[in-house]
Coordinates of C-alpha atoms and ligand atoms in Angstrom, one line a residue:
X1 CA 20.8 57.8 108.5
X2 CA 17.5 57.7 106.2
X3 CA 19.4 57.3 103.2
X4 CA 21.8 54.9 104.9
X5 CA 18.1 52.9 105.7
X6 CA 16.9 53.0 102.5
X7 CA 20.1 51.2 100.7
X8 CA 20.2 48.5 103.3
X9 CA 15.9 47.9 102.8
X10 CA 16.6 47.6 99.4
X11 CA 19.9 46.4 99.0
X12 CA 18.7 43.0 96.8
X13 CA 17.3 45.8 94.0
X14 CA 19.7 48.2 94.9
X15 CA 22.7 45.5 94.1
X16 CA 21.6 44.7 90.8
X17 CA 21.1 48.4 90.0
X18 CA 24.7 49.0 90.9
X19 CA 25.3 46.2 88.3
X20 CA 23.0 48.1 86.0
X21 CA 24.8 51.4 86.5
X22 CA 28.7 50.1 86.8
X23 CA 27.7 49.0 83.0
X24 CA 25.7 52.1 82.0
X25 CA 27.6 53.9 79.2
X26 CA 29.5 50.8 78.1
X27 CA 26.6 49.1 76.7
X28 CA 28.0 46.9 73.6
X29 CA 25.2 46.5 70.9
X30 CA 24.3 42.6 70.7
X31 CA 25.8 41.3 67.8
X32 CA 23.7 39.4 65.2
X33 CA 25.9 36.1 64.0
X34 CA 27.3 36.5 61.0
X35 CA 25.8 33.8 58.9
X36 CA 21.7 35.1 60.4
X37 CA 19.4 37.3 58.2
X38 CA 18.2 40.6 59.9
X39 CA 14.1 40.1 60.2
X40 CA 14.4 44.3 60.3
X41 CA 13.3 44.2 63.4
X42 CA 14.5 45.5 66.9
X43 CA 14.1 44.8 71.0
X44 CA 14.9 46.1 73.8
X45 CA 15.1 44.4 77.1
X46 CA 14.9 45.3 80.5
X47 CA 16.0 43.1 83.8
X48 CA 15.1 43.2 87.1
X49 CA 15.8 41.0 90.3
X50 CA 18.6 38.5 90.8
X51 CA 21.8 37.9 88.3
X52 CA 20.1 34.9 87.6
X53 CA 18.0 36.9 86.0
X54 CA 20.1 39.3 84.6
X55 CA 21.4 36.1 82.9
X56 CA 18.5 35.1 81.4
X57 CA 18.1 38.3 80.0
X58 CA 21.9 37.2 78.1
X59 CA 20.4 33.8 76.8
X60 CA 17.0 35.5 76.0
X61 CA 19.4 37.9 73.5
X62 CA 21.1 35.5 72.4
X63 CA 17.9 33.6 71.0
X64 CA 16.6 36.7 69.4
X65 CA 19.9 37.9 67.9
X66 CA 19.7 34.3 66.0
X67 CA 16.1 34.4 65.1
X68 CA 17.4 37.4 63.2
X69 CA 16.6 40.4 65.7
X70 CA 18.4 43.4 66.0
X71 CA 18.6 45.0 69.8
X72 CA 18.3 48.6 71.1
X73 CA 18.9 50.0 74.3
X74 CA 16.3 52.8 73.7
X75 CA 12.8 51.2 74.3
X76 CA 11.0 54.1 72.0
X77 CA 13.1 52.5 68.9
X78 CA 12.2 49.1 69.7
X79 CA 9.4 46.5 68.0
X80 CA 9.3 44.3 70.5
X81 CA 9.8 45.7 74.5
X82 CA 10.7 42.7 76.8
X83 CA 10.8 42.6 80.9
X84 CA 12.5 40.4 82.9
X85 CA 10.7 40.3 86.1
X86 CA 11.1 39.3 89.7
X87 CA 8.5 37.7 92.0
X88 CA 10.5 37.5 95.2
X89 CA 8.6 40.1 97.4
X90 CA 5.7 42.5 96.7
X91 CA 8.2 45.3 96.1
X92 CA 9.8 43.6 92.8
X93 CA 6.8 43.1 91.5
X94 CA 5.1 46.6 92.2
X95 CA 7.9 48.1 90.3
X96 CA 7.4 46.0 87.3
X97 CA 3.8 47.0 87.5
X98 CA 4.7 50.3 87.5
X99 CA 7.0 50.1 84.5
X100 CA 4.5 48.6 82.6
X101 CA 2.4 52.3 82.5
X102 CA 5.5 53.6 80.9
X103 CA 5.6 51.0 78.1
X104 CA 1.9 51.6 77.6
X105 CA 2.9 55.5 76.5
X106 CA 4.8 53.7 74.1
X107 CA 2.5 51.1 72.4
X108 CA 0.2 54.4 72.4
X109 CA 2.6 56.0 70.1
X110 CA 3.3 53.2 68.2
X111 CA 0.4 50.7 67.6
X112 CA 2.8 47.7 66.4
X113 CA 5.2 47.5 69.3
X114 CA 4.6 44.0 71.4
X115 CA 5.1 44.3 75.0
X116 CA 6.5 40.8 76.3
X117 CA 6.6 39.7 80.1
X118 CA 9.5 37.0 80.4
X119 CA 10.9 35.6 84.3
X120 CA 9.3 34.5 87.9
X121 CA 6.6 37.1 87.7
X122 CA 5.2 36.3 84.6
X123 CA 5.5 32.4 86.2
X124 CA 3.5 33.3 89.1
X125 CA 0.7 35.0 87.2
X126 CA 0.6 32.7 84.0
X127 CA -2.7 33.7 81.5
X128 CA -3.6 36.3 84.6
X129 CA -1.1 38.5 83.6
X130 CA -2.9 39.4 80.2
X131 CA -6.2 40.2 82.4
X132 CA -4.4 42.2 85.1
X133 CA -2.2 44.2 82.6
X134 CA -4.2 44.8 79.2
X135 CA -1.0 46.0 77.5
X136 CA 0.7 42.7 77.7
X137 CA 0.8 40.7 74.6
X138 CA 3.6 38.1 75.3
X139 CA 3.6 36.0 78.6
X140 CA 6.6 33.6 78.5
X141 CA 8.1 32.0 81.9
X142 CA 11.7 30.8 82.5
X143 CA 11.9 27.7 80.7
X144 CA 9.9 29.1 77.7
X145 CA 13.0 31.1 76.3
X146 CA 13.4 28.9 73.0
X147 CA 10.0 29.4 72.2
X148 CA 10.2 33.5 72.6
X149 CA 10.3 34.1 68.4
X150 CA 7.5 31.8 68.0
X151 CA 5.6 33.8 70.8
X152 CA 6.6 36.8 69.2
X153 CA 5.0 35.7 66.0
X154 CA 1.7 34.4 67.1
X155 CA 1.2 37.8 69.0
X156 CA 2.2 39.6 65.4
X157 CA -1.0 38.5 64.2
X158 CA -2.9 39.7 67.2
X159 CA -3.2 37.2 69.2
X160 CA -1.8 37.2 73.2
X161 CA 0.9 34.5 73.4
X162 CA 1.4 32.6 76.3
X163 CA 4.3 29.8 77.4
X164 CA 4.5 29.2 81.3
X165 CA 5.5 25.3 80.8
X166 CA 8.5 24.7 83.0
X167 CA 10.8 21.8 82.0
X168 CA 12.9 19.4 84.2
X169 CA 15.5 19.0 81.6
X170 CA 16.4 23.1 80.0
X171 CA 19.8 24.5 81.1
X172 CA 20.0 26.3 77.8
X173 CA 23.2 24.4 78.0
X174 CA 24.4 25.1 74.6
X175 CA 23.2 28.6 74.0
X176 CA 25.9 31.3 74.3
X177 CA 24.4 34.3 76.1
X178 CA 25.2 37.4 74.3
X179 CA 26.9 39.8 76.8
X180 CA 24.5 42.4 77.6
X181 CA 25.9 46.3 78.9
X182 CA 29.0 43.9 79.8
X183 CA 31.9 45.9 81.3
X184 CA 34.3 42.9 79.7
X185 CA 35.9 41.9 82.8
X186 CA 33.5 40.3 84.7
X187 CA 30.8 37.9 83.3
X188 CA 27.6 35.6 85.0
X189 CA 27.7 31.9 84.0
X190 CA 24.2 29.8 85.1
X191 CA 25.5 26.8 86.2
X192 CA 22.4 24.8 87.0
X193 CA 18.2 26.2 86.9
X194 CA 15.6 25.9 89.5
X195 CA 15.0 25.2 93.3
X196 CA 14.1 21.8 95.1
X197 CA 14.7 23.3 98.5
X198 CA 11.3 24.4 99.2
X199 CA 11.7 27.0 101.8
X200 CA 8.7 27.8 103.0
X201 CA 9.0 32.0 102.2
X202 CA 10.3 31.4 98.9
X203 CA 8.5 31.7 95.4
X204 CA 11.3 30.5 93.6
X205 CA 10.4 26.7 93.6
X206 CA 6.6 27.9 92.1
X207 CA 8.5 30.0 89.3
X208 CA 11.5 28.6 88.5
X209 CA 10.9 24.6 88.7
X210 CA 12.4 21.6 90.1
X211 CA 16.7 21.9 90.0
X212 CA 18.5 20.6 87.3
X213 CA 22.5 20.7 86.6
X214 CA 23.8 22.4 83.0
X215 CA 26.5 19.8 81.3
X216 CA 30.0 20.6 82.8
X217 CA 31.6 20.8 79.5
X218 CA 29.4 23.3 78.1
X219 CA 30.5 25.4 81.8
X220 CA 34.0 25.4 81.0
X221 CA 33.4 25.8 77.1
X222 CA 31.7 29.3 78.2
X223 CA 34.3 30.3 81.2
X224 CA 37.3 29.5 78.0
X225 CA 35.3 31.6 76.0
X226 CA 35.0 34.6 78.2
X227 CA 38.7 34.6 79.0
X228 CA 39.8 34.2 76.0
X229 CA 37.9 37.6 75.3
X230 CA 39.5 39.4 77.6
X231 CA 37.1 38.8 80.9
X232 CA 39.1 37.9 84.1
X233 CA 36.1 37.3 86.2
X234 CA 33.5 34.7 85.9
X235 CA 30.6 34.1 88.7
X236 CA 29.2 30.4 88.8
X237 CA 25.3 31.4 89.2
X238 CA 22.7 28.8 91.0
X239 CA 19.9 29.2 93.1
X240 CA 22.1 26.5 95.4
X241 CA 25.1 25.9 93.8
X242 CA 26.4 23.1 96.0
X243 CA 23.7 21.0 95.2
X244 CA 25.3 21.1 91.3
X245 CA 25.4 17.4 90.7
X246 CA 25.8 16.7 86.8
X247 CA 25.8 13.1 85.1
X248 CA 25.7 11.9 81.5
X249 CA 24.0 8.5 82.9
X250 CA 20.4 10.1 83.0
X251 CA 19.6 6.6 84.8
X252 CA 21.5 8.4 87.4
X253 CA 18.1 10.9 89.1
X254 CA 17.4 11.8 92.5
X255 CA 19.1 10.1 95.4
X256 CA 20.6 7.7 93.3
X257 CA 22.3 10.8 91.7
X258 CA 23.1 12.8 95.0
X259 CA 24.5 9.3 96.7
X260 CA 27.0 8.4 93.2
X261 CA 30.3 9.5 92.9
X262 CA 33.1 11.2 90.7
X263 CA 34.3 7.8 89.7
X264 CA 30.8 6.7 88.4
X265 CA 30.9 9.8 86.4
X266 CA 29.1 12.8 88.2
X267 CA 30.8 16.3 88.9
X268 CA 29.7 17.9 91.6
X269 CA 30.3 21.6 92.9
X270 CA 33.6 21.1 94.2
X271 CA 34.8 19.1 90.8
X272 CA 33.2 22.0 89.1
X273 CA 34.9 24.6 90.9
X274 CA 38.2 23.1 90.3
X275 CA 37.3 22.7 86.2
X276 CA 37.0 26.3 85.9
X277 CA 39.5 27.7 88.7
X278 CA 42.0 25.2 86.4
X279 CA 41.4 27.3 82.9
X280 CA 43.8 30.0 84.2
X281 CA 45.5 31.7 87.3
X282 CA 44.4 35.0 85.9
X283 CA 40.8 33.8 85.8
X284 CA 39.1 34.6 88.9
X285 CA 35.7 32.3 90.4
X286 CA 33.0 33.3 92.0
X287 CA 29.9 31.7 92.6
X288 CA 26.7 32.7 94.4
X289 CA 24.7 31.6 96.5
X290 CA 25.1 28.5 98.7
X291 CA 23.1 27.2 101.0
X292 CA 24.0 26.6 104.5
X293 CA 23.3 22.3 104.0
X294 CA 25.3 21.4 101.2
X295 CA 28.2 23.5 101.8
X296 CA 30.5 20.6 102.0
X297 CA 34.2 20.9 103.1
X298 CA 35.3 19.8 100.1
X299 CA 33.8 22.5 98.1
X300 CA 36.0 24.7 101.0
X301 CA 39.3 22.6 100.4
X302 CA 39.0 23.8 96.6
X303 CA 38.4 27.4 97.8
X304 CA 41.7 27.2 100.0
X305 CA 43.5 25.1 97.3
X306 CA 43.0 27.8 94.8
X307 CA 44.7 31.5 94.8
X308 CA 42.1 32.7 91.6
X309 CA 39.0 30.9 93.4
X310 CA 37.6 34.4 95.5
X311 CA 37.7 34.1 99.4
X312 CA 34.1 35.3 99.2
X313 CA 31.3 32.8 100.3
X314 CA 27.5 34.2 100.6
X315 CA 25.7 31.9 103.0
X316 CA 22.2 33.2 103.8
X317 CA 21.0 32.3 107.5
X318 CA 17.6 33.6 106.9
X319 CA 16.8 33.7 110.9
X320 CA 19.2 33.3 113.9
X321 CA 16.8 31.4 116.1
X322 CA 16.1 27.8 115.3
X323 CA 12.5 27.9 115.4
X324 CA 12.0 30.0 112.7
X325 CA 14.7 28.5 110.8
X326 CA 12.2 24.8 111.2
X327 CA 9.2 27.0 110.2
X328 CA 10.9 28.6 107.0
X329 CA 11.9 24.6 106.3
X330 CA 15.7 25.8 105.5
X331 CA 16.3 22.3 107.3
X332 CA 19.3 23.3 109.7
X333 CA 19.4 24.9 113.0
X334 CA 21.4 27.8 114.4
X335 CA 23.7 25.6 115.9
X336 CA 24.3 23.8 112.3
X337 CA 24.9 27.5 110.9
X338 CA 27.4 28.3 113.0
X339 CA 29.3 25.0 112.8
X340 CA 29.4 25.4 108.7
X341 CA 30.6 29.3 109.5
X342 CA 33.8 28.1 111.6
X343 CA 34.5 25.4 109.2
X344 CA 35.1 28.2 107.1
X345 CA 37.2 30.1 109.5
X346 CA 39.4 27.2 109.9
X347 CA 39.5 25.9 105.8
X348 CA 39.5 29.6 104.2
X349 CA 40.4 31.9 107.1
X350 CA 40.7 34.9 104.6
X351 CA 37.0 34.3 103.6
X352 CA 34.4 37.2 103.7
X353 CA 31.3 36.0 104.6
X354 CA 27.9 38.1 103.8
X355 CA 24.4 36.9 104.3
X356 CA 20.4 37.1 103.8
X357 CA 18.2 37.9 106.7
X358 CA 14.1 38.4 107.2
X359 CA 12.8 40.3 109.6
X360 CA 9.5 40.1 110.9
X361 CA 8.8 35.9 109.6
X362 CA 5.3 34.8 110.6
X363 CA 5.2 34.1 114.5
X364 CA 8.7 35.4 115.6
X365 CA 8.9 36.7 119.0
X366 CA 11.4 39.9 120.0
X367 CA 13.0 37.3 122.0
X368 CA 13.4 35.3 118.5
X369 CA 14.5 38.6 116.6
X370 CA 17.3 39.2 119.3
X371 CA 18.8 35.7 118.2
X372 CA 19.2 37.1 114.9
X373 CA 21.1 39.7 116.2
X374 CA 22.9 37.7 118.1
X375 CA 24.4 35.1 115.4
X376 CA 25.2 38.5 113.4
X377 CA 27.5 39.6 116.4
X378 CA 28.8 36.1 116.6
X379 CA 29.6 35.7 112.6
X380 CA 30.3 39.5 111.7
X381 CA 29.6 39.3 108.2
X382 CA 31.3 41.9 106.1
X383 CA 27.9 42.4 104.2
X384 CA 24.5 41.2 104.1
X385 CA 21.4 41.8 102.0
X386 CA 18.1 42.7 104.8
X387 CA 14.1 41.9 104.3
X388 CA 11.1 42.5 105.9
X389 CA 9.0 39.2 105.3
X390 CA 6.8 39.6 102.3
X391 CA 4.0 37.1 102.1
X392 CA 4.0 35.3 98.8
X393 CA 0.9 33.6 97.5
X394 CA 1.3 30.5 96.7
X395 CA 3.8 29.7 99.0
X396 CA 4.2 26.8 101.6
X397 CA 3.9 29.9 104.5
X398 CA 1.2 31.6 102.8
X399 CA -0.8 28.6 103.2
X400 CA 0.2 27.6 106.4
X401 CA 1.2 30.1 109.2
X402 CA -0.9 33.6 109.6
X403 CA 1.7 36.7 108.6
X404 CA 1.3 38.0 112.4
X405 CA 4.0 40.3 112.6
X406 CA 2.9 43.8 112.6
X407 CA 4.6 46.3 109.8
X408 CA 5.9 48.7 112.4
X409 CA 7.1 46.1 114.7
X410 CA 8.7 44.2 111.2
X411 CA 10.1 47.6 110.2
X412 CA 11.8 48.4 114.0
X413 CA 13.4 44.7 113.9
X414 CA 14.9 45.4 110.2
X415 CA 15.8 48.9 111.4
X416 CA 18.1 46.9 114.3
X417 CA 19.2 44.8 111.8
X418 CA 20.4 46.9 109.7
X419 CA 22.2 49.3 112.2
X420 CA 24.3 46.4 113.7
X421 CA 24.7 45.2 110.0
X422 CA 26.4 48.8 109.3
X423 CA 28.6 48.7 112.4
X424 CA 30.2 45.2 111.4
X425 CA 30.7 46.9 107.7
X426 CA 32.3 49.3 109.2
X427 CA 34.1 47.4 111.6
X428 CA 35.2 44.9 108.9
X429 CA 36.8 47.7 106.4
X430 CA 38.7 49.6 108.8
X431 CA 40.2 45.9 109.8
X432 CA 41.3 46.1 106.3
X433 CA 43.1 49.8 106.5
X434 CA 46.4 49.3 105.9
X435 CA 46.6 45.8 104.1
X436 CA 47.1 45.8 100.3
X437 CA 45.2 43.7 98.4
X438 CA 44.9 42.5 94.6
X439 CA 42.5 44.3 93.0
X440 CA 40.5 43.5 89.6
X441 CA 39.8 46.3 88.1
X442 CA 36.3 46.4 86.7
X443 CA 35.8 50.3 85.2
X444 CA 35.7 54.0 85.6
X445 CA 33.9 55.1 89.6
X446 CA 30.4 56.0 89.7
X447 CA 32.0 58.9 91.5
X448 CA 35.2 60.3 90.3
X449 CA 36.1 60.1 86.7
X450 CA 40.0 60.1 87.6
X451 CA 39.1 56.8 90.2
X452 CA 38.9 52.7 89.3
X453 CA 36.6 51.0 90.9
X454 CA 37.4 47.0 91.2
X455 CA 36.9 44.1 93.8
X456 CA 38.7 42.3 95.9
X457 CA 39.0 38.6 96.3
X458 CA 36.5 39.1 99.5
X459 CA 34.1 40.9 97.1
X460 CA 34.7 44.6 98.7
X461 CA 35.0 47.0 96.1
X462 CA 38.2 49.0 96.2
X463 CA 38.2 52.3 94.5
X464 CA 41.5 54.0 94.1
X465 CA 43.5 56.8 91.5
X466 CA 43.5 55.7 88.0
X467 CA 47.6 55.6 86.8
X468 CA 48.5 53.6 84.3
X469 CA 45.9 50.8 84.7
X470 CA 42.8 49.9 82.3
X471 CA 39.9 47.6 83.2
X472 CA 40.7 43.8 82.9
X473 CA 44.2 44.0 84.8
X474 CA 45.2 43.1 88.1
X475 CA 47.0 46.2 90.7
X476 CA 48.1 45.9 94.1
X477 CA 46.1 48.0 96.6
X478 CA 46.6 49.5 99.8
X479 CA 43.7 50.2 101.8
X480 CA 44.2 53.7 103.1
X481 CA 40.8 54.8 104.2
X482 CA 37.2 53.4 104.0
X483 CA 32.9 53.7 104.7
X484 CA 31.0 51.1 105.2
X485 CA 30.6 50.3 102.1
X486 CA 33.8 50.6 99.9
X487 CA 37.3 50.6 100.3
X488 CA 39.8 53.7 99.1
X489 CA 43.1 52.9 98.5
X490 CA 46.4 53.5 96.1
X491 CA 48.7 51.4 93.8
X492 CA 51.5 49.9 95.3
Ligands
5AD501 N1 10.1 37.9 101.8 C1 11.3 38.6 102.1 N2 12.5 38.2 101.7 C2 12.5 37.1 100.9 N3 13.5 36.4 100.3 C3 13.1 35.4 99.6 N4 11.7 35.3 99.8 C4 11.3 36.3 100.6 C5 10.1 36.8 101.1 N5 9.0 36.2 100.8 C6 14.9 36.8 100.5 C7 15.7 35.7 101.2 C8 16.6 35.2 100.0 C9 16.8 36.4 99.2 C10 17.1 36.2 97.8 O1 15.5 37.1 99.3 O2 16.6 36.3 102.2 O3 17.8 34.6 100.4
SF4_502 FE1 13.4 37.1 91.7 FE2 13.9 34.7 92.7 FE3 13.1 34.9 90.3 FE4 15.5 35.7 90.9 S1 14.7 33.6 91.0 S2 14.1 36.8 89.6 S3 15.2 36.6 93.0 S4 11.9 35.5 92.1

């Protein structure tokens, strides 16, 4: 069971390491264009947190490949050592702190190297990131990407570079991220930047600035792209992606852009969707993540109207009980929750649906805490990512409610959590023993050399004997035994 704990604690890390290591040993060596000098000089970067994230990191390469850098995957080789942090609990950002001692071996060996901060944590911490970690030269926040060979440059000479503006307009919209350790099959597409939601935990809004919607066209100019070199799986990436409203008129801001509609010129998600799910039946859509009040029925009509758009829909509740749910201002109520989760049962009946929880918010009773578990028996998600509250500083409940909730008694609640969260795992793959299901394969199990691994369109990965198959292509799957996290299976 420990070991069982410890992946569910830190299941948010943990599922971006398994992205990490489902690309380890495929790493493709970012390509310099063509027509760009080499400046004879290498970096190496390093992500951390959420695929947002992860796909910064892609547009961060793609500006240095252009300003003429070379990359590396071994940090001992590289000039310039970048880390793209996370702020989102005290955890993420220990470990950051932590792998800054290892870069400072480095710079010890070789005096020139620049170490570079980039993401939410260098955000949150701004100038006091230079004070609190001496080795850090560069300090550049989310919307400061552009400036990163300019940044680089100034700390050449000595100096510690800093650029924490964030900007209501950058999407990066035109930049084509460079596909980092990509396994060519499935690919991360940011489809709009920033938080307005301003849930009262959350960090995100301080780091990562007011929302703003990327141009359509330069969407479904990158998800063309990607197909036509060779991926078959591309993930529409927001902090809320239903709140993706886009509109050349930039008269059109605020509620004057939420109220207009398609005709006056605005896509929203659901348009969106449809744009992309269009390109090709081969091409599966994903998105991630949606929250509970914009998920409208229209954006569930597309899901049902679509056989490529996944059957997959991560909602995060946050809290069962509706009292917390009005302190952590996520501006529905349990009863809300549950009315969007069986207008999902009756649009998209074949939907998985996974979910966020924190234990232990500021004030919650046990009586509060068994609601949780509660809505999880009535929903049964097939998956779900568990925290213990971490107060953020800085943040609308930092400054406002008392973090009450003793660490054992936070712990014991996440510990239930998680244990019922493992039963319904459970209980939702054997449910699926016996069905076959279409399978993308993704690349060689972590496990068995002679095994895929793949997904589902429900997001379960499927892992079954090789054949005659090769990453990229579709195969029929029957489910023949599972845990409660994968599915095994054979071709059909
Ligand atoms: N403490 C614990 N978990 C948090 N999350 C966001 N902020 C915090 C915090 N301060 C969780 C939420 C969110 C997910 C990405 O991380 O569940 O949906
Ligand atoms: Fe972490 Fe949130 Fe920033 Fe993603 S957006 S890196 S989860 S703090």
């Amino acid at each position: 069971m420990e070991t069982k704990l410890y992946q569910y604690e830190t299941a948010f890390e943990l599922s971006t390491k398994r992205i990490e290591e489902e690309r380890l040993g495929e790493t493709l060596a970012v390509q310099r264009p063509a027509h760009v000098r080499a400046n004879g000089k290498r970096f190496y970067i390093e992500s951390y947190g959420c695929q947002m994230n992860f796909a910064d990191s892609e547009v961060v390469a793609s500006i240095l490949a252009n300003a003429g850098y070379d990359s590396t995957t071994d940090y001992l080789q590289a000039d310039v050592i970048l880390i793209n942090t996370c702020a989102i609990r005290e955890h993420a950002e220990q470990r950051v702190r932590n792998r800054l001692q290892t870069f400072n071996a480095v710079k010890k060996r070789n005096k020139g190297a620049l170490v570079g901060v980039l993401g939410c944590m260098a955000e949150r911490l701004k100038e006091k990131f230079l004070e609190e970690e001496k080795i850090v030269d560069i300090v550049a926040g989310p919307d400061a990407y552009r400036s990163l060979p300019a940044l680089i440059e100034e700390a050449e000479t000595g100096q510690k570079a800093v650029n924490v503006l964030l900007s209501r307009e950058e999407t990066y919209a035109e930049i084509n991220p460079v596909r980092l350790n990509s396994n060519g099959v499935t690919a991360f597409i940011s489809i709009m930047r920033g938080c307005d939601n301003m849930c009262s935990f959350c960090v995100v809004p301080l780091t990562r600035g007011r929302e703003r919607s990327r141009d359509y066209r330069t969407i479904v100019a990158e998800a063309r792209d990607l197909y036509a070199q060779g991926y078959r799986e591309v993930t529409l990436l927001g902090q809320n992606v239903d709140s993706y409203r886009y509109s050349d008129d930039k008269t059109l801001v605020g509620k004057k852009l939420v109220d207009a509609k398609y005709s006056d010129g605005v896509v929203n998600f659901a348009r969106l969707l449809e744009m992309v799910a269009n390109i090709a039946p081969d091409l599966r859509v994903r998105f991630s993540t949606s929250h509970p009040k914009d998920m409208t029925d229209d954006v569930l009509h597309v899901m049902a109207q679509y056989d490529n758009i996944c059957k997959y829909i991560h909602l995060p509740v946050q809290s069962g009980n509706s009292r917390i749910l009005g302190l952590m201002n996520r501006t529905y109520d349990r009863e809300w929750y549950l009315e969007r989760i069986r207008a999902i049962r009756r649009i998209v009946p074949e939907a998985a649906i996974s979910t966020d929880i924190i234990a232990g918010f500021c004030t919650e009773t046990e009586e509060e805490h068994r609601d949780t578990l509660r809505l999880m028996e009535e929903v049964r998600y097939s998956m779900a990512y568990m925290f213990i509250y971490s107060e953020r500083p800085g943040t609308p409940a930092a400054k406002r409610y008392r973090d009450d909730v003793p660490e054992e008694v936070k712990k014991r609640r996440l510990h239930e959590i998680i244990e019922l969260q493992l039963k319904h795992s459970l209980e939702s793959n054997r449910a699926d023993v016996g069905k076959t299901f279409e399978v993308l394969i993704e690349g060689t199990s972590a496990r068995s050399a002679h095994h895929w691994y793949g997904r589902n369109s429900q997001n379960k990965v499927v892992v079954f004997p090789k054949g005659d198959y090769c990453p990229g292509q579709y195969a029929n799957v029957k489910i023949t035994d599972c845990t409660s996290a994968t599915l095994l299976g054979e071709v059909v």
